[in-house]
Structure formats: C-alpha cells, structure tokens
Amino acid sequence: DAGVTQSPTHLIKTRGQQVTLRCSPKSGHDTVSWYQQALGQGPQFIFQYYEEEERQRGNFPDRFSGHQFPNYSSELNVNALLLGDSALYLCASSFLVAGLGETQYFGPGTRLLVL
Amino acid sequence: SQQGEEDPQALSIQEGENATMNCSYKTSINNLQWYRQNSGRGLVHLILIRSNEREKHSGRLRVTLDTSKKSSSLLITASRAADTASYFCAPPTNAGKSTFGDGTTLTVKP
C-alpha cells in the first residue's frame, strides 16, 4: 500500500514564474491538505480539498491555488513566484472519521527554491 | 485556528537518556496527535491520543494529555541517535484549519 507521494522532489524556479506541485493521497483517503514549511519553522496550512472542492483555506494569497481530481490526487499551483515562496511544500492526506478528527499522513515533500 | 505550541524549542541529550517535550493548545479538542520530522523530510505520524484518554503508550513513546490544562507531553525513553528529529503536536484539523507550532528539535548524542 503506497503512502502519500509527491512530485517533483526538488524544483528550482525564478521570480515571476509559475509552478505546479503534485500529490497522490494514501489509498482510501479522500481529503488532501497542503502545507508550506519554511526553514526552521513548522508547517503552515495552505488549503484543503475534499470532493474536488476547496474546503478550508489558510492565510495565503490568491497566487496559491489548487485542484483535486476525481481520483483524489491534487495539485498545488503558485503563480508569480516570490523569493519568499522558497520552502518545503508538504501534502497530507486523510479520511474523515466522524467525531474523531482527521489523522493526516504526510508525503516526503517538494523542496522549492525560487531564485 | 487551533495551533499546538511545543516546548522546549530545542533539547539535547545523551543516548540512553529520556526526552520529554510538551505541547499546549488553546481550545477544546477531541484528540491530539504527535508527529516526528527528520531533517527536510515529511512528517511521520507517531501517536494519537483521544480526549477521554490520559495516557497512551507506543513502544518507547509515552504520551499524556491533560484537557483541564490544555496540555500534552511526549516522553521518549532510552533515546537513540535515530530519534534526532523535530517533534510537533497537532490538535485535530478542525475542518482543516489546524496549524503546527515550530516544534521541539531533539538532538540525541551518541
């Protein structure tokens, strides 16, 4: 049973460019969340997708957008890249268990460097 | 949004010693989860403790939860060099808006 997978593992872009990161959830999971983690800090919630719709969103600008496909995989798109977007981007999948909250399983991340 | 705050920020111990790290949160929870992150990698889920549990064990890990104080602790016994990592607590996602603190960075010296 494959866990959460992400691609690519590393990416280098220049300011102003656009980037797409991809995530495949753990088998049986229907919810995908994206996090940004700057060096030395904890993961910061970007947004969450469920049933192909954005369910919740953190404090990130509209340059950050996403999509979830019918097979539950997801993409994170970032437009007009800034130097400050350099970070580890983590995808987490989960399956909502009523009343118990959601245990999230994380992928290995995509390291994005913006020059 | 619900956020866990870990304490201390950094902890350095010798192999074989025990490591204790703490977590505080602000609002009522149904459960709380602890994660480990090795340098530059994804987070690994360690243990989930429910609000009606006071203590839970998993191998060398022991987690306690005090809902009256809105706090939790993670104890790693007989630590090993491989335990060197950052540890995060996460209150439940609460419809997806849970965020993490900056974690406790544990260094276990051989």
Coordinates of C-alpha atoms in Angstrom, one line a residue:
Chain A
D1 CA 0.0 0.0 0.0
A2 CA 1.7 3.2 -1.2
G3 CA 1.7 6.1 1.2
V4 CA 1.4 9.7 0.1
T5 CA 3.5 10.5 -2.8
Q6 CA 4.6 13.9 -4.1
S7 CA 6.4 15.1 -7.3
P8 CA 8.8 16.5 -8.0
T9 CA 11.1 16.1 -5.1
H10 CA 13.1 19.3 -5.9
L11 CA 12.4 22.3 -8.1
I12 CA 14.2 25.5 -8.9
K13 CA 12.3 28.4 -10.4
T14 CA 13.0 32.1 -10.9
R15 CA 10.9 35.0 -9.6
G16 CA 7.7 35.6 -11.5
Q17 CA 7.4 32.1 -12.8
Q18 CA 4.6 29.7 -12.1
V19 CA 4.9 26.2 -10.5
T20 CA 2.7 23.1 -10.2
L21 CA 3.3 20.5 -7.5
R22 CA 1.5 17.2 -7.4
C23 CA 0.3 14.8 -4.7
S24 CA -1.3 11.4 -4.7
P25 CA -3.0 10.5 -1.4
K26 CA -2.7 7.3 0.6
S27 CA -5.0 4.6 -0.6
G28 CA -8.5 5.0 0.8
H29 CA -8.1 8.7 1.7
D30 CA -10.4 11.3 0.2
T31 CA -9.0 14.6 1.6
V32 CA -5.8 16.3 0.7
S33 CA -4.2 19.2 2.6
W34 CA -1.3 21.3 1.5
Y35 CA 1.3 23.0 3.8
Q36 CA 4.2 25.3 3.4
Q37 CA 7.2 24.9 5.7
A38 CA 9.9 27.5 5.8
L39 CA 13.3 26.5 7.1
G40 CA 13.3 26.2 10.9
Q41 CA 9.5 26.7 11.2
G42 CA 6.5 24.4 11.5
P43 CA 4.2 23.6 8.6
Q44 CA 1.7 26.3 7.8
F45 CA -1.7 25.3 6.4
I46 CA -2.4 26.5 2.9
F47 CA -5.7 24.8 2.0
Q48 CA -7.6 21.5 2.0
Y49 CA -9.5 19.8 -0.8
Y50 CA -12.4 17.4 -0.4
E51 CA -14.7 16.1 -3.1
E52 CA -12.9 18.2 -5.6
E53 CA -13.6 21.5 -3.8
E54 CA -11.5 23.7 -1.6
R55 CA -12.9 23.1 1.8
Q56 CA -10.8 25.4 4.0
R57 CA -8.1 27.9 3.4
G58 CA -5.3 29.4 5.5
N59 CA -3.8 32.9 5.3
F60 CA -2.2 32.6 1.8
P61 CA -2.7 34.9 -1.1
D62 CA -4.7 34.0 -4.2
R63 CA -1.4 33.3 -6.0
F64 CA -1.8 29.9 -4.3
S65 CA -4.4 27.8 -5.9
G66 CA -5.2 24.1 -6.1
H67 CA -7.2 21.4 -7.6
Q68 CA -8.4 17.9 -6.7
F69 CA -9.2 15.3 -9.3
P70 CA -11.8 12.6 -9.2
N71 CA -9.1 10.0 -8.2
Y72 CA -8.5 12.3 -5.1
S73 CA -5.0 13.3 -6.3
S74 CA -4.3 17.0 -6.1
E75 CA -2.2 19.8 -7.5
L76 CA -0.9 23.0 -5.9
N77 CA -0.2 25.9 -8.2
V78 CA 1.7 29.0 -7.3
N79 CA 1.7 32.0 -9.7
A80 CA 4.1 35.0 -9.8
L81 CA 6.7 33.3 -7.6
L82 CA 8.5 35.4 -5.0
L83 CA 11.7 34.7 -3.2
G84 CA 9.7 34.1 0.0
D85 CA 7.9 31.2 -1.6
S86 CA 11.1 29.1 -1.2
A87 CA 10.1 26.4 1.2
L88 CA 9.3 22.7 1.6
Y89 CA 5.7 22.0 0.4
L90 CA 4.0 19.2 2.1
C91 CA 1.0 17.3 1.1
A92 CA -1.1 15.4 3.6
S93 CA -4.0 13.0 3.1
S94 CA -6.7 11.9 5.4
F95 CA -10.1 10.3 5.7
L96 CA -12.6 11.9 8.0
V97 CA -13.7 9.7 10.8
A98 CA -16.8 11.2 12.3
G99 CA -16.2 12.8 15.7
L100 CA -12.6 11.8 15.9
G101 CA -10.8 14.4 13.8
E102 CA -8.6 13.5 11.0
T103 CA -5.3 11.7 11.2
Q104 CA -3.1 13.2 8.4
Y105 CA -0.4 11.2 6.7
F106 CA 2.3 13.3 5.1
G107 CA 4.2 12.9 1.9
P108 CA 8.0 13.5 1.7
G109 CA 7.5 17.0 0.4
T110 CA 8.7 19.1 -2.6
R111 CA 11.6 21.4 -2.0
L112 CA 11.0 24.6 -4.0
L113 CA 13.8 27.1 -4.4
V114 CA 13.0 30.5 -6.0
L115 CA 15.9 32.5 -7.4
Chain B
S1 CA -7.3 28.4 14.1
Q2 CA -6.1 25.7 16.5
Q3 CA -2.4 25.6 16.9
G4 CA -0.1 23.5 19.1
E5 CA 2.8 25.1 20.7
E6 CA 5.8 22.9 21.6
D7 CA 8.2 23.4 24.4
P8 CA 11.2 23.5 24.7
Q9 CA 12.3 24.8 21.3
A10 CA 15.4 22.6 21.5
L11 CA 16.6 19.7 23.6
S12 CA 19.9 18.0 23.6
I13 CA 20.5 14.7 25.5
Q14 CA 22.8 11.7 25.6
E15 CA 21.9 8.4 24.1
G16 CA 20.0 6.3 26.6
E17 CA 18.5 9.2 28.4
N18 CA 14.8 10.1 28.4
A19 CA 13.5 13.1 26.5
T20 CA 10.3 15.0 27.4
M21 CA 8.7 17.6 25.3
N22 CA 5.5 19.5 26.0
C23 CA 2.6 20.9 24.0
S24 CA 0.0 23.4 24.8
Y25 CA -3.2 24.3 22.9
K26 CA -6.0 26.8 23.2
T27 CA -9.4 25.3 22.6
S28 CA -11.2 22.1 23.4
I29 CA -10.2 19.1 21.4
N30 CA -11.4 15.6 20.5
N31 CA -7.9 14.3 20.1
L32 CA -4.3 15.3 19.7
Q33 CA -1.6 13.9 17.5
W34 CA 2.2 13.9 17.7
Y35 CA 4.4 13.9 14.6
R36 CA 8.2 13.5 14.0
Q37 CA 10.1 15.1 11.2
N38 CA 13.6 14.1 10.2
S39 CA 15.6 16.9 8.6
G40 CA 14.0 18.2 5.4
R41 CA 11.5 15.3 5.1
G42 CA 7.8 14.8 5.6
L43 CA 6.1 14.4 8.9
V44 CA 5.6 10.9 10.3
H45 CA 2.6 10.3 12.5
L46 CA 3.6 8.9 15.9
I47 CA 0.6 8.6 18.1
L48 CA -2.9 9.9 18.5
I49 CA -4.5 10.4 22.0
R50 CA -8.2 11.0 22.4
S51 CA -9.7 13.5 24.8
N52 CA -11.0 10.7 27.1
E53 CA -7.5 9.2 27.5
R54 CA -5.0 10.4 30.0
E55 CA -2.0 8.3 28.9
K56 CA -1.0 6.2 25.9
H57 CA 2.0 4.1 25.1
S58 CA 3.6 3.0 21.8
G59 CA 6.9 1.3 22.1
R60 CA 9.3 3.7 23.7
L61 CA 6.8 6.6 23.4
R62 CA 4.5 7.7 26.2
V63 CA 2.0 10.5 25.6
T64 CA -0.1 12.2 28.3
L65 CA -3.0 14.5 27.9
D66 CA -4.4 16.9 30.5
T67 CA -7.5 18.5 29.0
S68 CA -8.0 20.7 32.1
K69 CA -4.7 22.4 31.5
K70 CA -4.9 22.1 27.7
S71 CA -1.5 20.4 27.5
S72 CA 0.1 17.2 26.4
S73 CA 3.6 15.7 26.8
L74 CA 5.6 13.3 24.8
L75 CA 8.2 11.1 26.6
I76 CA 10.8 9.1 24.6
T77 CA 12.5 6.6 26.8
A78 CA 16.0 5.2 26.3
S79 CA 16.6 7.6 23.4
R80 CA 18.7 6.6 20.4
A81 CA 20.7 8.7 17.9
A82 CA 18.0 7.9 15.4
D83 CA 15.5 9.8 17.5
T84 CA 17.2 13.0 16.5
A85 CA 14.4 15.0 14.8
S86 CA 11.8 17.7 15.2
Y87 CA 8.7 16.8 17.1
F88 CA 5.3 18.5 16.5
C89 CA 2.0 18.3 18.2
A90 CA -1.2 18.9 16.3
P91 CA -4.6 19.4 17.7
P92 CA -7.2 17.9 15.3
T93 CA -7.6 19.6 11.9
N94 CA -11.0 21.1 12.9
A95 CA -12.2 21.2 9.3
G96 CA -8.7 21.7 8.1
K97 CA -7.5 24.8 9.9
S98 CA -5.1 23.3 12.3
T99 CA -1.6 24.6 12.1
F100 CA 1.6 23.5 13.7
G101 CA 3.9 25.3 16.1
D102 CA 7.7 25.4 15.4
G103 CA 8.2 22.1 17.1
T104 CA 10.8 20.8 19.5
T105 CA 14.2 20.0 17.9
L106 CA 15.6 17.0 19.7
T107 CA 19.3 16.1 19.4
V108 CA 20.5 12.7 20.8
K109 CA 24.2 12.5 21.1
P110 CA 25.8 9.1 20.7

